[in-house]
Coordinates of C-alpha atoms and ligand atoms in Angstrom, one line a residue:
Chain A
X1 CA 66.0 58.0 114.4
X2 CA 64.5 61.1 112.6
X3 CA 61.6 63.0 114.0
X4 CA 60.0 66.3 112.9
X5 CA 57.3 67.9 115.0
X6 CA 55.2 70.6 113.5
X7 CA 58.2 71.9 111.5
X8 CA 57.8 75.0 109.3
X9 CA 60.5 76.8 107.4
X10 CA 60.1 80.2 105.9
X11 CA 63.1 81.5 104.1
X12 CA 63.7 85.2 104.6
X13 CA 63.5 86.1 100.9
X14 CA 60.2 84.3 100.2
X15 CA 56.7 84.7 101.6
X16 CA 55.5 81.1 101.0
X17 CA 56.9 78.6 103.5
X18 CA 59.3 75.9 102.1
X19 CA 58.0 73.5 104.7
X20 CA 54.6 74.0 106.3
X21 CA 53.8 72.2 109.6
X22 CA 55.5 69.0 108.8
X23 CA 55.4 66.1 111.3
X24 CA 56.9 62.8 110.5
X25 CA 59.0 60.0 112.0
X26 CA 61.5 57.6 110.5
X27 CA 62.8 54.6 112.4
X28 CA 66.3 53.2 112.7
X29 CA 67.2 51.1 109.7
X30 CA 64.3 52.4 107.4
X31 CA 64.8 53.2 103.8
X32 CA 62.6 56.2 102.9
X33 CA 62.0 58.1 99.6
X34 CA 61.2 61.8 99.9
X35 CA 59.4 62.7 96.7
X36 CA 57.5 65.7 95.3
X37 CA 57.7 68.3 92.5
X38 CA 60.5 70.8 92.2
X39 CA 60.3 73.4 95.0
X40 CA 58.2 71.2 97.2
X41 CA 60.8 71.4 100.0
X42 CA 62.7 68.1 99.8
X43 CA 66.2 69.7 100.0
X44 CA 65.0 72.0 102.7
X45 CA 63.9 68.9 104.7
X46 CA 67.4 67.4 104.4
X47 CA 69.1 70.7 105.2
X48 CA 67.1 71.0 108.4
X49 CA 68.3 67.5 109.5
X50 CA 71.9 68.6 108.9
X51 CA 71.4 71.9 110.7
X52 CA 72.4 73.8 107.6
X53 CA 69.1 75.6 108.2
X54 CA 67.1 76.0 111.4
X55 CA 63.3 75.7 111.3
X56 CA 61.2 78.8 111.8
X57 CA 58.9 76.7 113.9
X58 CA 58.8 73.2 115.4
X59 CA 61.4 70.7 116.5
X60 CA 63.8 68.4 114.7
X61 CA 65.4 65.3 116.2
X62 CA 68.1 63.1 114.7
X63 CA 69.2 60.2 116.9
X64 CA 69.4 61.9 120.3
X65 CA 70.3 65.3 118.9
X66 CA 67.8 68.1 119.4
X67 CA 68.9 69.6 116.1
X68 CA 67.0 72.9 116.1
X69 CA 68.0 73.8 119.6
X70 CA 71.5 72.4 120.0
X71 CA 74.4 74.8 120.3
X72 CA 76.6 75.6 117.3
X73 CA 79.5 73.9 119.0
X74 CA 77.8 70.6 118.9
X75 CA 76.8 70.7 115.2
X76 CA 80.0 68.9 114.1
X77 CA 79.0 66.0 116.3
X78 CA 75.6 65.8 114.6
X79 CA 77.2 65.9 111.2
X80 CA 79.7 63.2 112.0
X81 CA 76.7 60.8 112.5
X82 CA 75.1 61.8 109.2
X83 CA 76.4 60.9 105.8
X84 CA 75.5 63.0 102.8
X85 CA 75.4 62.4 99.1
X86 CA 74.4 64.9 96.4
X87 CA 73.4 65.1 92.7
X88 CA 76.7 66.8 91.9
X89 CA 79.0 64.4 93.8
X90 CA 81.0 67.2 95.4
X91 CA 84.4 65.5 95.1
X92 CA 87.7 67.3 95.5
X93 CA 89.1 67.3 91.9
X94 CA 92.7 67.6 93.0
X95 CA 92.6 64.5 95.2
X96 CA 92.5 60.8 94.3
X97 CA 89.6 58.5 95.1
X98 CA 91.3 57.3 98.2
X99 CA 92.3 60.7 99.3
X100 CA 88.8 62.0 98.8
X101 CA 87.5 59.4 101.2
X102 CA 90.4 59.8 103.6
X103 CA 89.8 63.5 103.7
X104 CA 86.4 63.0 105.5
X105 CA 88.2 61.2 108.3
X106 CA 91.3 63.4 108.4
X107 CA 89.3 66.6 109.0
X108 CA 87.5 65.1 111.9
X109 CA 90.8 64.2 113.4
X110 CA 90.8 60.4 113.0
X111 CA 94.2 58.7 113.5
X112 CA 96.2 57.7 110.5
X113 CA 96.2 54.0 111.2
X114 CA 92.4 53.9 111.3
X115 CA 92.2 55.8 108.0
X116 CA 94.7 53.4 106.3
X117 CA 92.6 50.5 107.5
X118 CA 89.0 51.7 106.8
X119 CA 89.4 53.5 103.4
X120 CA 90.2 50.3 101.4
X121 CA 87.4 48.5 103.2
X122 CA 84.8 51.1 102.2
X123 CA 86.2 51.3 98.6
X124 CA 85.7 47.6 98.3
X125 CA 82.2 47.9 99.7
X126 CA 81.2 50.4 97.0
X127 CA 83.0 48.4 94.3
X128 CA 85.9 50.7 93.7
X129 CA 88.8 48.6 94.8
X130 CA 91.5 48.9 92.2
X131 CA 90.5 52.5 91.4
X132 CA 91.8 54.0 94.7
X133 CA 94.5 56.1 92.9
X134 CA 92.4 57.5 90.1
X135 CA 91.5 61.1 90.0
X136 CA 87.8 62.0 89.9
X137 CA 88.0 63.1 86.3
X138 CA 89.2 59.7 85.3
X139 CA 86.0 58.1 86.5
X140 CA 82.5 57.8 85.1
X141 CA 79.6 59.6 86.8
X142 CA 78.4 56.5 88.5
X143 CA 81.9 55.8 89.8
X144 CA 82.2 59.3 91.0
X145 CA 78.9 58.9 92.9
X146 CA 80.3 55.7 94.4
X147 CA 83.3 57.7 95.7
X148 CA 80.9 60.2 97.2
X149 CA 78.9 57.4 98.9
X150 CA 82.1 55.8 100.2
X151 CA 83.0 59.2 101.7
X152 CA 79.6 59.6 103.2
X153 CA 79.6 56.1 104.7
X154 CA 83.3 55.7 105.7
X155 CA 82.6 57.0 109.2
X156 CA 79.7 54.6 109.6
X157 CA 77.0 57.2 110.1
X158 CA 73.6 56.4 111.7
X159 CA 71.8 58.2 108.8
X160 CA 72.6 58.5 105.1
X161 CA 70.9 61.5 103.4
X162 CA 70.9 61.5 99.6
X163 CA 69.6 64.5 97.7
X164 CA 68.8 63.2 94.1
X165 CA 71.9 61.0 94.0
X166 CA 70.9 59.6 90.6
X167 CA 69.9 62.9 89.1
X168 CA 73.0 63.0 86.9
X169 CA 73.1 59.3 86.0
X170 CA 71.6 57.1 83.3
X171 CA 69.0 54.5 84.4
X172 CA 71.4 51.5 84.5
X173 CA 73.9 53.4 86.5
X174 CA 71.2 54.7 88.7
X175 CA 70.1 51.1 89.4
X176 CA 73.6 50.2 90.5
X177 CA 73.7 53.1 92.8
X178 CA 70.3 52.1 94.3
X179 CA 71.7 48.6 94.9
X180 CA 74.6 50.1 96.7
X181 CA 72.3 52.3 98.9
X182 CA 70.3 49.2 99.7
X183 CA 73.4 47.4 100.7
X184 CA 74.3 50.2 103.0
X185 CA 70.7 50.2 104.4
X186 CA 71.1 46.5 105.2
X187 CA 74.0 47.4 107.5
X188 CA 71.5 49.1 109.7
X189 CA 72.0 52.6 108.4
X190 CA 68.8 54.7 108.0
X191 CA 68.7 56.0 104.4
X192 CA 66.6 59.0 103.4
X193 CA 66.7 59.8 99.7
X194 CA 65.1 62.7 97.9
X195 CA 64.3 62.0 94.3
X196 CA 62.3 62.7 91.2
X197 CA 63.0 59.4 89.7
X198 CA 59.7 57.5 89.1
X199 CA 61.1 54.2 88.0
X200 CA 63.5 53.9 91.0
X201 CA 60.8 54.6 93.5
X202 CA 58.4 52.2 91.8
X203 CA 60.9 49.4 91.5
X204 CA 62.1 49.6 95.1
X205 CA 58.7 49.5 96.9
X206 CA 59.9 51.2 100.0
X207 CA 58.3 53.8 102.2
X208 CA 57.4 57.0 100.3
X209 CA 56.9 60.4 101.9
X210 CA 55.5 62.9 99.3
X211 CA 55.8 66.6 99.8
X212 CA 53.8 69.3 97.9
X213 CA 54.2 73.0 98.6
X214 CA 55.9 72.1 101.8
X215 CA 53.2 69.8 103.2
X216 CA 53.2 66.1 103.5
X217 CA 50.4 64.8 101.3
X218 CA 51.2 61.1 101.4
X219 CA 53.2 58.6 103.5
X220 CA 53.0 55.1 102.1
X221 CA 54.8 52.2 103.8
X222 CA 55.4 50.4 100.4
X223 CA 54.7 53.2 97.9
X224 CA 55.2 54.0 94.2
X225 CA 55.9 57.4 92.7
X226 CA 52.7 58.5 91.2
X227 CA 49.5 56.9 92.5
X228 CA 46.3 58.3 90.9
X229 CA 48.2 60.5 88.5
Chain B
X1 CA 94.2 67.3 115.5
X2 CA 96.3 65.9 112.7
X3 CA 99.2 68.3 112.4
X4 CA 100.4 66.8 109.1
X5 CA 97.0 67.7 107.6
X6 CA 97.0 71.2 108.8
X7 CA 100.6 71.7 107.7
X8 CA 100.0 70.5 104.2
X9 CA 96.9 72.7 104.0
X10 CA 99.1 75.7 105.0
X11 CA 101.8 75.0 102.5
X12 CA 99.3 74.7 99.6
X13 CA 97.5 77.8 100.8
X14 CA 100.7 79.9 100.8
X15 CA 101.8 78.5 97.4
X16 CA 98.5 78.9 95.7
X17 CA 98.6 82.6 96.4
X18 CA 102.3 83.4 95.9
X19 CA 102.0 87.0 94.9
X20 CA 99.8 87.9 97.8
X21 CA 102.0 85.9 100.1
X22 CA 105.1 87.8 99.0
X23 CA 103.3 91.2 99.3
X24 CA 102.1 90.2 102.8
X25 CA 105.6 89.1 103.9
X26 CA 107.3 92.3 102.5
X27 CA 104.8 94.7 104.0
X28 CA 105.1 92.9 107.4
X29 CA 108.9 92.9 107.1
X30 CA 109.1 96.7 106.3
X31 CA 106.7 97.5 109.1
X32 CA 108.6 95.5 111.7
X33 CA 111.9 96.9 110.4
X34 CA 110.7 100.4 111.0
X35 CA 109.4 99.4 114.4
X36 CA 112.9 98.0 115.1
X37 CA 114.6 101.2 114.0
X38 CA 112.2 103.2 116.3
X39 CA 113.0 100.9 119.3
X40 CA 116.7 101.0 118.6
X41 CA 116.7 104.8 118.6
X42 CA 114.7 104.9 121.8
X43 CA 117.4 102.7 123.3
X44 CA 120.2 104.8 121.9
X45 CA 118.7 108.0 123.3
X46 CA 118.3 106.4 126.6
X47 CA 122.0 105.3 126.7
X48 CA 123.2 108.7 125.5
X49 CA 121.2 110.5 128.1
X50 CA 122.8 108.3 130.8
X51 CA 126.3 108.8 129.3
X52 CA 126.2 112.5 128.7
X53 CA 124.1 114.0 131.4
X54 CA 126.8 113.0 134.0
X55 CA 129.5 114.7 131.9
X56 CA 127.6 117.8 130.9
X57 CA 129.1 121.2 131.8
X58 CA 128.2 124.8 131.5
X59 CA 131.1 126.9 130.2
X60 CA 131.1 130.5 131.5
X61 CA 133.5 132.1 129.0
X62 CA 135.3 135.2 130.1
X63 CA 136.2 138.4 128.3
X64 CA 139.4 138.8 126.5
X65 CA 140.7 141.2 129.2
X66 CA 140.6 138.4 131.8
X67 CA 141.9 135.8 129.4
X68 CA 145.0 137.9 128.8
X69 CA 145.6 139.2 132.2
X70 CA 144.3 136.9 134.9
X71 CA 146.0 133.5 134.6
X72 CA 145.0 132.3 138.1
X73 CA 141.8 134.1 138.6
X74 CA 143.0 136.2 141.5
X75 CA 141.8 139.6 140.3
X76 CA 138.5 141.2 140.0
X77 CA 136.0 140.5 138.4
X78 CA 137.2 136.9 137.9
X79 CA 137.5 135.9 141.6
X80 CA 134.1 137.3 142.6
X81 CA 132.5 135.5 139.6
X82 CA 134.1 132.3 140.9
X83 CA 132.8 132.7 144.4
X84 CA 129.3 133.6 143.0
X85 CA 129.4 130.5 140.9
X86 CA 130.5 128.4 143.8
X87 CA 127.8 129.6 146.1
X88 CA 125.0 129.2 143.5
X89 CA 122.8 126.3 144.7
X90 CA 123.0 123.2 142.6
X91 CA 126.6 123.8 141.5
X92 CA 128.8 120.8 142.1
X93 CA 132.3 122.0 141.0
X94 CA 133.7 125.0 139.4
X95 CA 137.0 124.7 137.6
X96 CA 138.9 127.7 136.2
X97 CA 140.6 127.0 132.9
X98 CA 142.9 129.8 131.7
X99 CA 143.7 130.4 128.1
X100 CA 146.9 128.2 128.0
X101 CA 145.1 125.2 129.6
X102 CA 142.2 125.7 127.2
X103 CA 144.5 125.6 124.3
X104 CA 146.1 122.4 125.6
X105 CA 142.8 120.8 125.9
X106 CA 141.8 121.9 122.4
X107 CA 144.9 120.5 120.9
X108 CA 144.3 117.2 122.7
X109 CA 140.7 116.9 121.5
X110 CA 141.9 117.4 117.9
X111 CA 145.0 115.3 118.3
X112 CA 144.0 113.1 115.4
X113 CA 143.5 116.1 113.1
X114 CA 146.7 118.1 113.4
X115 CA 145.7 120.4 110.5
X116 CA 142.6 121.5 112.4
X117 CA 144.6 121.9 115.6
X118 CA 147.1 124.1 113.8
X119 CA 144.4 126.5 112.6
X120 CA 143.5 127.6 116.1
X121 CA 145.6 130.2 117.8
X122 CA 145.6 130.4 121.6
X123 CA 144.4 134.0 121.3
X124 CA 141.0 132.7 120.0
X125 CA 140.4 130.6 123.1
X126 CA 138.9 132.4 126.0
X127 CA 139.5 131.6 129.7
X128 CA 136.5 130.0 131.2
X129 CA 134.8 128.5 134.2
X130 CA 133.8 124.9 133.6
X131 CA 130.8 124.5 135.9
X132 CA 129.4 121.1 136.7
X133 CA 125.9 120.9 138.1
X134 CA 124.3 118.4 140.4
X135 CA 121.4 118.2 138.0
X136 CA 122.5 118.9 134.4
X137 CA 118.9 119.6 133.4
X138 CA 118.9 122.8 135.5
X139 CA 121.6 124.6 133.6
X140 CA 119.4 127.5 132.6
X141 CA 119.8 128.9 136.2
X142 CA 123.5 129.5 135.4
X143 CA 122.8 130.7 131.9
X144 CA 120.3 133.3 133.2
X145 CA 122.3 134.4 136.2
X146 CA 125.6 134.9 134.5
X147 CA 124.9 136.0 130.9
X148 CA 125.8 139.7 130.6
X149 CA 127.6 140.0 133.9
X150 CA 130.8 142.1 133.9
X151 CA 133.7 139.9 132.7
X152 CA 131.4 137.3 131.2
X153 CA 131.6 137.1 127.4
X154 CA 129.1 134.2 126.9
X155 CA 127.6 131.3 128.7
X156 CA 127.7 128.1 126.7
X157 CA 125.3 125.4 127.7
X158 CA 126.3 122.0 126.3
X159 CA 122.9 120.8 127.2
X160 CA 121.4 122.9 124.4
X161 CA 123.6 121.2 121.8
X162 CA 122.7 117.8 123.2
X163 CA 119.0 118.7 123.3
X164 CA 119.2 119.5 119.6
X165 CA 120.8 116.1 118.9
X166 CA 118.2 114.4 121.1
X167 CA 115.5 116.4 119.3
X168 CA 116.8 115.0 116.0
X169 CA 117.0 111.5 117.3
X170 CA 113.5 111.6 118.7
X171 CA 112.3 113.0 115.4
X172 CA 113.8 109.9 113.7
X173 CA 112.2 107.7 116.3
X174 CA 108.8 109.3 115.8
X175 CA 109.0 109.2 112.0
X176 CA 110.1 105.5 112.1
X177 CA 107.3 104.6 114.5
X178 CA 104.7 106.5 112.5
X179 CA 105.7 104.8 109.3
X180 CA 105.8 101.5 111.1
X181 CA 102.2 102.0 112.1
X182 CA 101.2 103.0 108.6
X183 CA 102.9 99.9 107.2
X184 CA 101.4 97.8 109.9
X185 CA 98.0 99.0 108.8
X186 CA 98.8 98.0 105.2
X187 CA 100.1 94.6 106.4
X188 CA 96.9 94.1 108.4
X189 CA 94.7 94.8 105.4
X190 CA 96.8 92.5 103.2
X191 CA 96.6 89.7 105.7
X192 CA 92.8 90.1 106.0
X193 CA 92.5 90.2 102.2
X194 CA 94.7 87.1 101.7
X195 CA 92.7 85.1 104.1
X196 CA 89.5 86.1 102.4
X197 CA 90.8 85.2 99.0
X198 CA 92.3 82.0 100.4
X199 CA 89.0 81.1 102.0
X200 CA 87.2 81.7 98.8
X201 CA 89.5 79.6 96.7
X202 CA 89.1 76.8 99.2
X203 CA 85.3 77.1 99.7
X204 CA 84.6 73.6 98.1
X205 CA 87.0 72.0 100.4
X206 CA 85.8 73.9 103.5
X207 CA 82.2 73.1 102.5
X208 CA 82.9 69.4 102.5
X209 CA 84.8 69.7 105.8
X210 CA 81.8 71.3 107.4
X211 CA 79.5 68.8 105.9
X212 CA 81.4 65.8 107.3
X213 CA 81.5 67.3 110.7
X214 CA 84.9 69.1 111.0
X215 CA 84.9 71.6 113.8
X216 CA 85.1 75.3 113.0
X217 CA 88.5 75.3 114.7
X218 CA 89.7 72.6 112.3
X219 CA 88.5 74.4 109.2
X220 CA 89.8 77.7 110.2
X221 CA 93.2 76.8 111.7
X222 CA 95.0 76.4 108.3
X223 CA 94.0 80.0 107.4
X224 CA 95.1 81.3 110.7
X225 CA 98.4 79.4 110.6
X226 CA 98.9 80.6 107.1
X227 CA 98.7 84.2 108.2
X228 CA 101.0 83.6 111.2
X229 CA 103.6 81.8 109.1
X230 CA 103.7 84.7 106.7
X231 CA 104.0 87.1 109.7
X232 CA 106.9 85.1 111.2
X233 CA 108.7 85.0 107.8
X234 CA 108.2 88.8 107.6
X235 CA 109.6 89.2 111.1
X236 CA 112.7 87.2 110.3
X237 CA 113.1 89.2 107.1
X238 CA 112.9 92.4 109.1
X239 CA 115.6 91.2 111.5
X240 CA 117.8 90.4 108.5
X241 CA 117.1 93.9 107.2
X242 CA 118.2 95.4 110.5
X243 CA 121.4 93.4 110.5
X244 CA 122.1 94.4 106.9
X245 CA 121.4 98.1 107.8
X246 CA 123.8 97.9 110.7
X247 CA 126.6 96.2 108.8
X248 CA 126.4 98.1 105.5
X249 CA 125.0 101.5 106.5
X250 CA 125.5 102.4 110.1
X251 CA 129.0 100.8 110.4
X252 CA 130.1 102.7 107.3
X253 CA 128.5 106.1 108.0
X254 CA 128.8 106.2 111.8
X255 CA 131.6 103.8 112.3
X256 CA 134.1 106.5 113.5
X257 CA 131.6 108.0 115.9
X258 CA 130.9 104.6 117.3
X259 CA 134.6 103.9 117.7
X260 CA 135.1 107.3 119.4
X261 CA 132.2 106.5 121.7
X262 CA 130.5 109.7 120.7
X263 CA 127.4 107.8 119.7
X264 CA 126.7 104.5 121.5
X265 CA 127.1 101.7 119.1
X266 CA 124.0 99.8 117.9
X267 CA 125.3 96.4 118.6
X268 CA 124.3 93.0 117.2
X269 CA 123.3 92.0 120.7
X270 CA 120.8 94.7 120.8
X271 CA 119.3 93.6 117.5
X272 CA 119.3 90.0 118.9
X273 CA 117.3 91.2 122.0
X274 CA 114.9 93.0 119.7
X275 CA 114.2 89.9 117.5
X276 CA 111.8 88.1 119.9
X277 CA 109.9 91.3 120.3
X278 CA 109.5 91.7 116.5
X279 CA 108.5 88.0 116.1
X280 CA 106.1 88.3 118.9
X281 CA 104.5 91.4 117.5
X282 CA 104.2 89.7 114.1
X283 CA 102.5 86.6 115.6
X284 CA 100.2 88.7 117.7
X285 CA 99.1 91.0 114.8
X286 CA 98.7 88.3 112.2
X287 CA 96.9 85.9 114.5
X288 CA 94.5 88.6 115.7
X289 CA 93.9 89.9 112.2
X290 CA 93.3 86.4 110.9
X291 CA 90.9 85.6 113.8
X292 CA 88.9 88.7 113.4
X293 CA 88.7 88.3 109.6
X294 CA 87.5 84.7 109.9
X295 CA 84.9 85.8 112.4
X296 CA 83.6 88.8 110.6
X297 CA 84.1 88.3 106.9
X298 CA 84.3 84.6 106.3
X299 CA 81.3 82.4 106.7
X300 CA 82.7 78.9 106.9
Ligands
ATP401 N1 68.2 79.5 100.5 C1 66.9 79.8 100.1 N2 66.4 81.0 100.2 C2 65.2 81.3 99.9 N3 64.3 80.4 99.4 C3 64.8 79.2 99.2 C4 66.1 78.8 99.6 N4 66.2 77.5 99.3 C5 65.0 77.0 98.9 N5 64.2 78.1 98.8 C6 62.7 78.0 98.4 O1 62.1 77.0 99.2 C7 61.3 76.2 98.4 C8 61.7 74.7 98.6 O2 63.0 74.6 98.0 P1 63.7 73.2 98.0 O3 65.1 73.4 97.5 O4 63.6 72.6 99.4 O5 62.9 72.3 97.0 P2 63.2 70.9 96.4 O6 62.0 70.1 96.7 O7 64.5 70.4 96.8 O8 63.2 71.2 94.8 P3 64.0 70.4 93.7 O9 63.3 69.2 93.4 O10 64.0 71.3 92.5 O11 65.4 70.3 94.2 C9 61.4 76.7 97.0 O12 60.3 77.5 96.7 C10 62.7 77.5 97.0 O13 62.5 78.6 96.0
MG402 MG1 66.3 69.9 95.9

């Protein structure tokens, strides 16, 4: 589902590579944690998958997209098959919960009758039925992140990328969000989550890929956050 | 493409930035109004040239001596002047008009202003040949050949007067078009600026759109339509401005000249014919400016 082959990324403004000869493969339906200290290249990894950046070297594949080489015209197609969640939620503050989720479908030209049908479904899945008409500022942080997850998942993506989705949340709320991500993973969606959160990684016992200075230093099938540290 | 989505984006976009939108519309309107004035003058000059050139004459005015003594142009030097005129190549007709006939014609022209007609005495009007040319543009041949000849007081070329009028009208046209161009430039920069501001205020939205896989076309279309809508409103306003100018300025100031057919009337029909051109120009300019701005200055 996701494959990187000898990928390096050097940003123009820095000499040190953000990713350094990374090769890794993740299968369909996997749940993978991407961990590592700040600046180790986790966000860069995710941005390469979304084609927000292109690698300086190497090849990137997501599903059957040759991400690094594809033409700019095809990028929207790639992004329609990837869902994204961030630490800062990125909701539109002037739209309701339902409108925020519907927005993601509207702007890719989905017909109205589809939107009316699937938005309530996905809101129920994330546990927000009954809050469809709230504005984002009327929700807790955890609820806002649920909206963001609903928006990322509403188009049934093959892959869900989450960049520190629990970074702004307290441990209990974080746990709820993780349960939700697991549920999404069980529908067959590959989930790749970058995080700093030890307890979450430790409690989930999923595959852990650890980056340090842009290199993969560990890839455990059932890992914990800090072995030998 | 969901049209309702694009439409609501456009409306919010224009409303969010009301002052800029108004500035954009006004500048476009003034620019197109001036363009319209320029085109109407071009039209008018064309019509006048057609109208007048056919009627133009060269008047070879004769000395007082002839005016007093030679009612039928039978004596010298009048009769030889006539035959010389008639044999000059390019001359179509030569009509001798003695002082009495000239006075009659004068009175007729000023029929509506009897006070003015009373002022003129027959003695002040010379006998003349009214010479019509095959090509009114070539009147200087007659002017050069007959000025200063024995019996000729003065050769009066109507074309010169008309040229002066055309010169004035063409000046108006050039000034209007030059100002239109300048205003168009201002409109262009305003459109470009508005789109940049608009894109900046909507960067979160656009960022999300790109992230969930909206096409570039879908993210940019609202901005483009916003510019075009403002352009079209500007064009409609400019047409309104032209109509108001006709009704309240031209009709009042030049109404009598229109009625007397001295200046061809600027009709509503003409303005009507002009409107699609102005709207078209507005759409073309705003769409092009929008497109170039989005390509060059806005990274979406
Ligand atoms: N747009 C950019 N331009 C230049 N350098 C960048 C850019 N983005 C990231 N970097 C650099 O690349 C390296 C990796 O950054 P990245 O954001 O991938 O780290 P991260 O693992 O996500 O860190 P964190 O845990 O703090 O989010 C860092 O040294 C960072 O300074
Ligand atoms: Mg990061």
